[in-house]
Coordinates of C-alpha atoms and ligand atoms in Angstrom, one line a residue:
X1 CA 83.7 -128.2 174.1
X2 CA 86.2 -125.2 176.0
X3 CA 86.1 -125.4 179.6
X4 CA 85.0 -121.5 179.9
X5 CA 83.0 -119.2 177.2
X6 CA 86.0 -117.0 178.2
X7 CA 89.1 -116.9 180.2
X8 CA 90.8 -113.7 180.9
X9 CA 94.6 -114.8 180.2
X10 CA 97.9 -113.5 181.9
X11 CA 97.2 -110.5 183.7
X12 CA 97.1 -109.2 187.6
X13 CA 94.3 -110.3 189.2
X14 CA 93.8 -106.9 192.0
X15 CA 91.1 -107.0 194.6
X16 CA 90.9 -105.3 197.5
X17 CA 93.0 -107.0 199.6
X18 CA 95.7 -109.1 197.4
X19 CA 97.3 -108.5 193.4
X20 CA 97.8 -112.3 192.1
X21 CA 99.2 -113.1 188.7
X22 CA 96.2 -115.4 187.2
X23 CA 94.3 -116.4 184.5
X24 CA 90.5 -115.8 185.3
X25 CA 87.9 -118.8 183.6
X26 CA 84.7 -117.1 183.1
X27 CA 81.5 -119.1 182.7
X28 CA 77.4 -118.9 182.6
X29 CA 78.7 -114.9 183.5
X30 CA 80.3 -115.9 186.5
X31 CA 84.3 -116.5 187.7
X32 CA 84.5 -120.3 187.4
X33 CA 88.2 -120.1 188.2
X34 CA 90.9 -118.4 189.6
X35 CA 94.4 -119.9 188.5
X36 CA 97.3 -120.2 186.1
X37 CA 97.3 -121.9 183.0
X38 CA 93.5 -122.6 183.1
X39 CA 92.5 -124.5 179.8
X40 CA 91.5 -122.3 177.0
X41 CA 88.1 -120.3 176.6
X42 CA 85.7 -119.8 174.0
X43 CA 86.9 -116.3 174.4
X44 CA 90.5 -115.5 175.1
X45 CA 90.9 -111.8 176.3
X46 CA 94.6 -111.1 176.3
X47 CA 96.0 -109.2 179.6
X48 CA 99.3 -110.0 179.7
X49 CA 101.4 -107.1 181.3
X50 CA 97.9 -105.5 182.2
X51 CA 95.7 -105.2 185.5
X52 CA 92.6 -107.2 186.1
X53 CA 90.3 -105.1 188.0
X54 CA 86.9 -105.6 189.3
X55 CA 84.8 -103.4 186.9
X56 CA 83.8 -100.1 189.3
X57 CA 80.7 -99.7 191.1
X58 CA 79.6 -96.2 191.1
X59 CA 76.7 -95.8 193.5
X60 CA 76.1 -92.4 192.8
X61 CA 74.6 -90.8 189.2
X62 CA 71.9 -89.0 188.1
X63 CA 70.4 -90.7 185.2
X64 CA 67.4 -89.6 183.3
X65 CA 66.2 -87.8 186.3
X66 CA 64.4 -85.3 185.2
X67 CA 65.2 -81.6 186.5
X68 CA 62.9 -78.7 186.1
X69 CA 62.0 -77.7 183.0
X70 CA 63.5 -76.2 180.4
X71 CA 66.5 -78.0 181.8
X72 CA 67.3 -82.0 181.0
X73 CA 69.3 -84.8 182.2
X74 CA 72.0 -85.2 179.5
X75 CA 72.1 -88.5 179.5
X76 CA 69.1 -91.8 178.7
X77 CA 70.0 -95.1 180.6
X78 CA 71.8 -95.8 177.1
X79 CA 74.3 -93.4 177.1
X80 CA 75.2 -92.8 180.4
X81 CA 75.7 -96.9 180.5
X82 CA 78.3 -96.5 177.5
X83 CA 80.1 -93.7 179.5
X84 CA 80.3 -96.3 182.2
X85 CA 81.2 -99.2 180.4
X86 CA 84.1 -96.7 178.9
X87 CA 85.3 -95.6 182.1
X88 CA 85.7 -99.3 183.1
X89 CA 82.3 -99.0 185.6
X90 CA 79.9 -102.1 185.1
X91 CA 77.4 -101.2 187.8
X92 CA 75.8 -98.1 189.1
X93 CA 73.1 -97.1 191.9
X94 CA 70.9 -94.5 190.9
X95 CA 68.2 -92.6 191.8
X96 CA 64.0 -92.9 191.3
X97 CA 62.2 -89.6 192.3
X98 CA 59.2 -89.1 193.9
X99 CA 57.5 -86.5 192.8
X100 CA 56.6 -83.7 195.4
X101 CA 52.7 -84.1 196.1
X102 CA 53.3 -87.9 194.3
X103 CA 53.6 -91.3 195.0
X104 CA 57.1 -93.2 195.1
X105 CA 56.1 -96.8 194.1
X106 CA 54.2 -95.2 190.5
X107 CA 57.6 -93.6 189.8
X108 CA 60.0 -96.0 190.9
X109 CA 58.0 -98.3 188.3
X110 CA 58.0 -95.8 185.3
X111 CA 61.9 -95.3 186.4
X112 CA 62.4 -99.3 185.9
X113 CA 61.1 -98.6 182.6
X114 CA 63.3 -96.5 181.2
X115 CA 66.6 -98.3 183.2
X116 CA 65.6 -101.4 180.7
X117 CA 67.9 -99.5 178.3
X118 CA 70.5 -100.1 180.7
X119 CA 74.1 -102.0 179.3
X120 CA 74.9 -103.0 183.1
X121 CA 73.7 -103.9 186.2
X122 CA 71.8 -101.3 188.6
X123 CA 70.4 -100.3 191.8
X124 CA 68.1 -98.0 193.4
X125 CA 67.9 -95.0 195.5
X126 CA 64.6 -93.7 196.5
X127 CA 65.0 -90.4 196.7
X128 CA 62.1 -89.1 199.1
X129 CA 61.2 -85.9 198.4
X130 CA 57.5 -85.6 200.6
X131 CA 58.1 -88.6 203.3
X132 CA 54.0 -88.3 204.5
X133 CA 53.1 -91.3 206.4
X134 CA 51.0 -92.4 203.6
X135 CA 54.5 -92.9 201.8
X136 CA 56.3 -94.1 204.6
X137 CA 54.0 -96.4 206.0
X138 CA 51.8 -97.7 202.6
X139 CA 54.6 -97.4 199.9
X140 CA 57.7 -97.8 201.3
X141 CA 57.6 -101.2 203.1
X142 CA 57.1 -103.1 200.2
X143 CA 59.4 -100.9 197.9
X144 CA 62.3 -102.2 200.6
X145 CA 61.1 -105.7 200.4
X146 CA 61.8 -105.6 196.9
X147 CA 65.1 -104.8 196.8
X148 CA 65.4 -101.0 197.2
X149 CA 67.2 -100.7 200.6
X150 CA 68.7 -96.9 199.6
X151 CA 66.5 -94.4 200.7
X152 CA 68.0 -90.6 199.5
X153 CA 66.9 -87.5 201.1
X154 CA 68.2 -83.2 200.3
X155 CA 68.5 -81.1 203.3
X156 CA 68.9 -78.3 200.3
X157 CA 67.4 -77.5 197.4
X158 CA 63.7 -76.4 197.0
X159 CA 61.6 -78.8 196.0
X160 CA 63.5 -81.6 196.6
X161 CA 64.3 -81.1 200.5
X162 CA 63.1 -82.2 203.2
X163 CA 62.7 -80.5 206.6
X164 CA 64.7 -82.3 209.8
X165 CA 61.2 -83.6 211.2
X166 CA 60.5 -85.2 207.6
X167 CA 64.2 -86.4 207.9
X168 CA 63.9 -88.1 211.2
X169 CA 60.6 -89.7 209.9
X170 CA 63.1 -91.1 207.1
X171 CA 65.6 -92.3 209.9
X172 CA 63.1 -93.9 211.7
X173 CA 61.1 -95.9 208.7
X174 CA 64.9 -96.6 207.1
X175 CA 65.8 -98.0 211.0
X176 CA 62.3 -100.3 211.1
X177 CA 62.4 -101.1 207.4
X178 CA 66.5 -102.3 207.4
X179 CA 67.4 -99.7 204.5
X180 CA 70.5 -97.1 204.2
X181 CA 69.7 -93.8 204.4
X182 CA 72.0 -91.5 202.0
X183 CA 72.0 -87.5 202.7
X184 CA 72.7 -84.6 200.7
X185 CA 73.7 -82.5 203.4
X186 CA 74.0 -78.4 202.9
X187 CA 72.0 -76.2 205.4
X188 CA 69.1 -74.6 203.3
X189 CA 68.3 -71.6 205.2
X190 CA 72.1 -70.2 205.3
X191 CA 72.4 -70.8 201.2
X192 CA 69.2 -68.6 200.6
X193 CA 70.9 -66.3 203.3
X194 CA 74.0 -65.5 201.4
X195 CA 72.2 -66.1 198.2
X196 CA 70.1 -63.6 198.8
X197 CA 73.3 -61.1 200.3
X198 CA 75.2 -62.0 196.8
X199 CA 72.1 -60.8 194.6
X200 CA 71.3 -57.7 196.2
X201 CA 75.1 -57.0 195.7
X202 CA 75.2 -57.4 192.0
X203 CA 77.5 -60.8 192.6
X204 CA 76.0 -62.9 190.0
X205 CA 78.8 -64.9 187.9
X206 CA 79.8 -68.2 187.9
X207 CA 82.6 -67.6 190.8
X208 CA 80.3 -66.6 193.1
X209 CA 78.2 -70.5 193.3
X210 CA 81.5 -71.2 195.9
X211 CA 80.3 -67.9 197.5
X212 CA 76.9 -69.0 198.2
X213 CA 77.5 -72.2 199.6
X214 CA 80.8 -72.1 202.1
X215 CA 82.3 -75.1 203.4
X216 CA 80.7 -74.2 207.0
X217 CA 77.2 -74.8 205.0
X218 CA 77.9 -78.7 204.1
X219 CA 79.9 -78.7 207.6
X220 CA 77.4 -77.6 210.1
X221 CA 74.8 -79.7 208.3
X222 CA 77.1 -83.1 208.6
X223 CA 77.2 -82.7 211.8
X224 CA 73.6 -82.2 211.9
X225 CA 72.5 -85.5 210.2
X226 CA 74.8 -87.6 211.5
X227 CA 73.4 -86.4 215.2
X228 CA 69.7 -87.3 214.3
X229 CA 70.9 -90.9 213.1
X230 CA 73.0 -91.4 216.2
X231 CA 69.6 -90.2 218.2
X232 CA 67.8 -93.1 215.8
X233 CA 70.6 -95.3 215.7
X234 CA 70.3 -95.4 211.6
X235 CA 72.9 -95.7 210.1
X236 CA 73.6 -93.4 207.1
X237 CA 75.9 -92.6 204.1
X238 CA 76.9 -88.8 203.7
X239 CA 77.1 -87.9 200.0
X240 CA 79.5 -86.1 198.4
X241 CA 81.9 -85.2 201.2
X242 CA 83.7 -81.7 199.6
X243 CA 86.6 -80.8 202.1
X244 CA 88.8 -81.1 205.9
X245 CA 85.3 -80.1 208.0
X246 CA 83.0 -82.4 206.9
X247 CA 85.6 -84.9 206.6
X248 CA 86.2 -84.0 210.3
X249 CA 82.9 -84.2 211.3
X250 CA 82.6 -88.1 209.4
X251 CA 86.2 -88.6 211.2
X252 CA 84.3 -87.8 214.3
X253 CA 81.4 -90.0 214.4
X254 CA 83.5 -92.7 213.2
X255 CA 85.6 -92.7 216.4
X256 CA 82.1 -92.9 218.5
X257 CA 81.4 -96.3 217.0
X258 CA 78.6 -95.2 214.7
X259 CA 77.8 -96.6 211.4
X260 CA 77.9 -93.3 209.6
X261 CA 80.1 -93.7 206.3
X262 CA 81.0 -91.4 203.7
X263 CA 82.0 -90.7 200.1
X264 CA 83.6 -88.1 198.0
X265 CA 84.2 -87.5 193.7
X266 CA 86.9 -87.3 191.7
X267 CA 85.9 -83.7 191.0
X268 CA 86.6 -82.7 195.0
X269 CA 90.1 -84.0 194.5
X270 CA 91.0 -82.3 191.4
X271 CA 88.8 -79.5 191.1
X272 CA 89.2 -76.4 193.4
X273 CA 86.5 -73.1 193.6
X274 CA 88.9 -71.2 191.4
X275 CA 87.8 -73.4 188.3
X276 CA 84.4 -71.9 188.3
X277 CA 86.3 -68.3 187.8
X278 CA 87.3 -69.5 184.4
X279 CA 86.5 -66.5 181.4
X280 CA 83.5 -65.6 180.3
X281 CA 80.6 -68.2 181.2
X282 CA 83.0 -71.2 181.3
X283 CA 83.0 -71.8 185.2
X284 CA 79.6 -72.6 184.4
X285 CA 81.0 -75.6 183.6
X286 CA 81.9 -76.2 187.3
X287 CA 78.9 -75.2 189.2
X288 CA 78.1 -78.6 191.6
X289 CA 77.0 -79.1 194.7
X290 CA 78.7 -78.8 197.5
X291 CA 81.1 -76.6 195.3
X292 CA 84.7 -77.2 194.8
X293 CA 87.0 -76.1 197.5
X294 CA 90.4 -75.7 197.7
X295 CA 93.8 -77.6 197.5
X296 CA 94.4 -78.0 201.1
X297 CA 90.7 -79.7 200.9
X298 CA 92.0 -82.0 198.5
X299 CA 94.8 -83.4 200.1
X300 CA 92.4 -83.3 203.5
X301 CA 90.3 -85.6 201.2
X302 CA 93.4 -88.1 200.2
X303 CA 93.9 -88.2 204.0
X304 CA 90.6 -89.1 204.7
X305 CA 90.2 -91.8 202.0
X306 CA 94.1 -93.5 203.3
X307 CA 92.7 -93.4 206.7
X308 CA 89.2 -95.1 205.6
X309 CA 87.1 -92.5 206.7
X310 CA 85.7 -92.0 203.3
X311 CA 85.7 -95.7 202.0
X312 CA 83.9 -95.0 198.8
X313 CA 84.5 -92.8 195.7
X314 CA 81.1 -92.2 193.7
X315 CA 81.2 -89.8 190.3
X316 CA 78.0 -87.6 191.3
X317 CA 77.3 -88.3 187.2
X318 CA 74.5 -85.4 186.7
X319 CA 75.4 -84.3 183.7
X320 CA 73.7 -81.5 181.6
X321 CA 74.6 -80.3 178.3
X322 CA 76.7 -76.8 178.1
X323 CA 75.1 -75.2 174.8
X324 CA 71.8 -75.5 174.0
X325 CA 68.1 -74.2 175.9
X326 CA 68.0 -77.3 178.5
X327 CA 71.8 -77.1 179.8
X328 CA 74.1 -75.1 181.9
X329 CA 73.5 -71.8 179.2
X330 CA 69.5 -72.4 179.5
X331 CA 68.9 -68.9 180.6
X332 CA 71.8 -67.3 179.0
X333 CA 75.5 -66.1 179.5
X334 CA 74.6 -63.4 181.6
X335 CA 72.2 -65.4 184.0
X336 CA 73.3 -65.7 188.1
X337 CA 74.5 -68.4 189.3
X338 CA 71.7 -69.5 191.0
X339 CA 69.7 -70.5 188.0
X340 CA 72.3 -72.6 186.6
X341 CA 72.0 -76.5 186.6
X342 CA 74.3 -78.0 189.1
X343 CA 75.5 -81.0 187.9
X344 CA 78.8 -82.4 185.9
X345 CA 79.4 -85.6 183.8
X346 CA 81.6 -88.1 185.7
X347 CA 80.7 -91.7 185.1
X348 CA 83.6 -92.2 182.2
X349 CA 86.0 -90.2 184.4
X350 CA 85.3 -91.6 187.4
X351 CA 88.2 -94.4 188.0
X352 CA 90.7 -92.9 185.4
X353 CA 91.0 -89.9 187.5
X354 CA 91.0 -91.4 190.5
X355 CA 93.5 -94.3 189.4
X356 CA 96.1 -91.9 188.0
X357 CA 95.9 -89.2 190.5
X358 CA 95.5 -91.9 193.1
X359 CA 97.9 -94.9 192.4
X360 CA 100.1 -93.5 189.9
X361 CA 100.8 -90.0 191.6
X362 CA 100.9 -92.8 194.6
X363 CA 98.8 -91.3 197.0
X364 CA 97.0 -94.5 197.2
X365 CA 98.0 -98.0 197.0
X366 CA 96.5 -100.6 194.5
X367 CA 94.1 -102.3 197.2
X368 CA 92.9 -98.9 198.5
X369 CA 91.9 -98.2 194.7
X370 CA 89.7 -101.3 194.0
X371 CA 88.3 -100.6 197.7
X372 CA 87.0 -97.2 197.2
X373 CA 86.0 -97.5 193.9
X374 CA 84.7 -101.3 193.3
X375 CA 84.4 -103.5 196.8
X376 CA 83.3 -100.7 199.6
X377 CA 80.1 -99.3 197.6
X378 CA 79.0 -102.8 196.2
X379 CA 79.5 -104.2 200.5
X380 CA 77.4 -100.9 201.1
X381 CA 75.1 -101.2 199.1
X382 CA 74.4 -105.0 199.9
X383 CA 75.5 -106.4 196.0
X384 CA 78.7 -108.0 197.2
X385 CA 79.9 -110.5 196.6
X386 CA 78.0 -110.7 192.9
X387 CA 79.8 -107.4 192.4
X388 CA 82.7 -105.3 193.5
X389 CA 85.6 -108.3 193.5
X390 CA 87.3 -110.9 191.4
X391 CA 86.4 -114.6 193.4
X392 CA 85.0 -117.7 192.3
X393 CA 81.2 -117.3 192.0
X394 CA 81.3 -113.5 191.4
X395 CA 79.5 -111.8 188.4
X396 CA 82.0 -111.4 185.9
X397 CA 81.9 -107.9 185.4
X398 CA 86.2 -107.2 184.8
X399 CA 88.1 -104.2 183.8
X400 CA 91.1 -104.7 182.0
X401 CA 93.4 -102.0 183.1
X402 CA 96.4 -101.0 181.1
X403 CA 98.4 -98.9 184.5
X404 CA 100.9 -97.4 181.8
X405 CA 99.1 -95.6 179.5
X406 CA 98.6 -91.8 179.0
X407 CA 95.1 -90.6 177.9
X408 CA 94.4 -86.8 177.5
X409 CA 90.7 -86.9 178.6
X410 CA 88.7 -85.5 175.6
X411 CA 84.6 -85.4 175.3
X412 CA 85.1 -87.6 172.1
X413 CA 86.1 -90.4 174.1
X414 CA 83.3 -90.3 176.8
X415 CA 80.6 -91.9 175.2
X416 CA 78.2 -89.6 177.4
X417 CA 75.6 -87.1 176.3
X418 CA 77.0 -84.5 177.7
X419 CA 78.4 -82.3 175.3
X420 CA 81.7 -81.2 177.3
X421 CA 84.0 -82.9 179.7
X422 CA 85.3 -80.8 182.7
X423 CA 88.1 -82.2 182.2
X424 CA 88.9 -81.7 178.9
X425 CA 92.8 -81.7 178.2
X426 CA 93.5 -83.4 181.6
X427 CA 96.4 -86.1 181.0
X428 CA 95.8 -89.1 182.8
X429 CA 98.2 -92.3 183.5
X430 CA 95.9 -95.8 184.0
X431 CA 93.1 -96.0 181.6
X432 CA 90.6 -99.7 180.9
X433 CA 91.7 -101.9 177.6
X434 CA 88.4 -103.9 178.1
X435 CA 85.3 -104.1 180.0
X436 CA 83.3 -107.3 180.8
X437 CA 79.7 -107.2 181.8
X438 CA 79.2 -110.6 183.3
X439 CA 81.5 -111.8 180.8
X440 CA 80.6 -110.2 177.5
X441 CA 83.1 -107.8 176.1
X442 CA 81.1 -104.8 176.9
X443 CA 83.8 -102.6 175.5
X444 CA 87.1 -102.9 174.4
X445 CA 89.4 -99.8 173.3
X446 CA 86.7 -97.4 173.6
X447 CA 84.1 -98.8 171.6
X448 CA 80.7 -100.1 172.9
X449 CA 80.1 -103.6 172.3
X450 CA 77.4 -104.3 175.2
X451 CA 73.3 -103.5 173.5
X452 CA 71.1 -101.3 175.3
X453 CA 68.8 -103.3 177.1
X454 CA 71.5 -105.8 179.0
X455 CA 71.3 -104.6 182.3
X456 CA 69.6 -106.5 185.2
X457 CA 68.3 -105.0 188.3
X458 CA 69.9 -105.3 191.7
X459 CA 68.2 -106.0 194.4
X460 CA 69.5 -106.5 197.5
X461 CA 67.7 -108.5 200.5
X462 CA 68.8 -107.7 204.6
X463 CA 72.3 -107.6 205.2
X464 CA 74.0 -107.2 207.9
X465 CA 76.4 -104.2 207.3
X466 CA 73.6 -101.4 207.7
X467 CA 71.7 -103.3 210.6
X468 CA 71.4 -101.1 213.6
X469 CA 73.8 -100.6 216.4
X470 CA 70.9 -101.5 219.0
X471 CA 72.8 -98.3 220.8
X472 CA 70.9 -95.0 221.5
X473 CA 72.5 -92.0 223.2
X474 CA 69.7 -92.7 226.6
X475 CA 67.8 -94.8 228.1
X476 CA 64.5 -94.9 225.3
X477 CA 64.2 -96.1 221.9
X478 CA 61.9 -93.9 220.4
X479 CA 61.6 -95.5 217.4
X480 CA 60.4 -98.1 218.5
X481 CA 58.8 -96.4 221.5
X482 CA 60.1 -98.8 224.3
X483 CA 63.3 -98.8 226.4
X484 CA 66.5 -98.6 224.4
Ligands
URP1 O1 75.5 -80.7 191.7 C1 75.0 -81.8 191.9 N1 75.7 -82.7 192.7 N2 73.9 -82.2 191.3 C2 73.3 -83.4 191.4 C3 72.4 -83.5 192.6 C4 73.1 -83.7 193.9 O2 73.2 -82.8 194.6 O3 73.6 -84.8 194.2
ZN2 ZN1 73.7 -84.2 196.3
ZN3 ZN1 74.0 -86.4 193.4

């Protein structure tokens, strides 16, 4: 009998705080060992002259969620786990729905369902779209217990949103209930505003999404949100941070003390408003939200993720199809802007985009890397240790990470449903040999080895990283209603 079922042989061993040159012994799905020369495996996966990552954490994608009709998700739990897998990711948070009207717990039940396809490893948001205190109060308490300690709320978008009296509700129930509250933050009213402005003047292409939604939007609104959870001392992740003034504004509360933490996506570091003025209906292609700014954004962005004010790097994986009645050309070529899906692929992308623009353009350093895009979201999301790391007694979920080689990203070799890349022809340096899902090959050189179905759910008891502050700005609690 071997000592391991498999031992990953002769590589770099890169967490977030030290590179060691180890073998790693692998066994029941777990690291058994951490050292050189470890006797052989059942398995022996070669990584000599390689990097041995922790497979990526992406707490952030859109999967089989369904948008209004006509339009779909691209993606079931089966493909957008082989994008993952691909892109060296081996465990993702994503997001059950309630229904506006509906109950949570009925769809956060059917949305279990269809994650049974999964290939890896997955947690929940609850994303509450209609927080009545039937929901928060009969529903939610138990949902928490049971492992979903992510609640998701939209200041934007209608009928998803939520007002700033339902969002304080959230605060407060998150705060009582000891779950995370995550916040797309864009102020609604100014959107419709210049929305409105941009259709009475005939401004109605693909360009004009950056238009509608300026960088004061997301900016006034960061500082919004992360003022009602320092008035309910809640502590709360801001989504998708675009550019320098939300940054700021994160920067900001950081300095204060308060346990407000932030992310941003590959595609605000190498994607800029003037991609979405590509010819014809291309920059459809483009249209997210917040939209892509500019390059002095970007590099505010690398700024903010050296100096740990954005600690995590999600893809934002909401991917719809290009062609076709249910994608991005579901209304036509000639239809505004502001009936276009927002959305773009990312899971696949996600880490070789960040690696090679990152580490090997060496605006980050190796440890900042695995931080961002492995250990920081699994510590936030309260699945670290089991994931996020290489250590003894840690899922062994790996990427096998080849540093040197050159990849010109190409749909083909995304494994998504998406049927286009944004970044189709982009050369990247750094790109995964082999990913392990607790210590299966789940894919090696690109093709899927890991069966539908694999995947576990994730769920997290307390922990103490999103635990209050027990500090309010006076003398009152008033979520509690009794002195601070
Ligand atoms: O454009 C985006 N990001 N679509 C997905 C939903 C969201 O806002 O996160
Ligand atoms: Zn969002
Ligand atoms: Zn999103």
């Amino acid at each position: 009998m071997t000592a391991f079922d498999c031992v990953v042989r002769g590589g770099t061993v890169v967490t977030a705080s030290d590179s060691v040159r180890c073998d790693v012994g692998i066994r029941d799905g777990v690291v058994a060992a951490l050292g050189r020369d470890l006797a052989p495996g059942a398995r022996e996966v070669d990584a000599r002259g390689l990097l041995v990552l922790p497979g990526g954490v992406d707490t952030h994608a859109h999967i089989e969620e369904p948008p209004r009709a006509p339009l779909r998700n691209a993606d079931s739990f089966g493909t957008a786990s082989a994008s993952a897998l691909a892109g060296g990711t081996t465990a993702v948070v994503c997001f059950a729905r309630q229904p506006r009207g509906g109950t949570l717990a009925g769809h956060v039940a059917a949305y279990h369902e269809l994650a049974r396809a999964s290939r890896l490893d997955y947690a929940l948001h609850l994303i509450l779209t209609d927080p009545r205190p039937e929901v928060l109060e009969g529903e939610l308490p138990a949902l928490v217990a049971a492992g979903h300690r992510s609640l998701k709320i939209f200041l934007t978008y209608e009928g998803a949103r939520v007002g700033d009296a339902e969002a304080l509700r959230v605060l407060a129930a998150a705060r009582r209930l000891g779950a995370l509250v995550c916040v797309h933050a864009e102020h609604h009213e100014m959107i419709e505003f210049y929305r409105d402005a941009l259709l009475a003047a005939g401004l109605t292409a693909p360009k004009y999404h950056a238009w509608v939604k300026p960088m004061v939007v997301e900016r006034e609104c960061t500082h919004r949100v992360i003022a009602m959870a320092e008035a309910l001392d809640t502590p709360i992740q801001v989504f998708h941070v675009s550019g320098a003034e939300s940054a700021e504004e994160v920067a900001r509360a950081r300095a204060r003390g308060l346990k407000v933490w932030a992310e941003t996506c590959p595609q605000y570091l190498v994607l800029t408003a003037d991609d979405m003025d590509r010819p014809g209906f291309e920059g459809a292609k483009f249209i997210f939200s917040p939209a892509a700014r500019t390059a002095p954004d970007q590099e505010a962005l690398w700024a903010a993720i050296r100096a740990g004010v954005i600690n995590n790097i999600s893809s934002d994986h909401a991917p719809s199809r290009y062609e076709g009645p249910d994608g991005k050309k579901a209304f036509g070529e000639d239809a505004p802007f502001t009936v276009v899906p927002n959305g773009l692929p990312g899971l696949a992308t996600r880490l070789p985009i960040l690696f090679s623009e990152g580490v090997s353009k060496g605006r980050i350093d190796l440890q900042t890397f695995v931080a961002v895009a492995c250990t920081n979201p699994a510590k936030l999301f309260g699945i670290h240790p089991r994931k996020g790391t290489i250590a003894v007694g840690a899922d062994a979920d790996i990427a096998v990470w080849d540093p040197d080689k050159r990849v010109r990203i190409s749909n083909a070799l995304l494994h998504h449903g998406s049927d286009y890349t944004p970044y189709e022809g982009m050369e990247v340096t750094g790109w995964p040999v082999t990913t392990l899902v607790r210590g299966a090959v789940a894919c090696h050189e690109g093709e899927i080895l890991a069966p539908p179905g694999g995947g576990r759910f994730l769920a997290p008891g307390p922990y103490p990283l999103i635990a209050p502050r027990g500090v309010f700005p006076g003398p009152f609690n008033p979520v509690d209603g009794v002195p601070a």
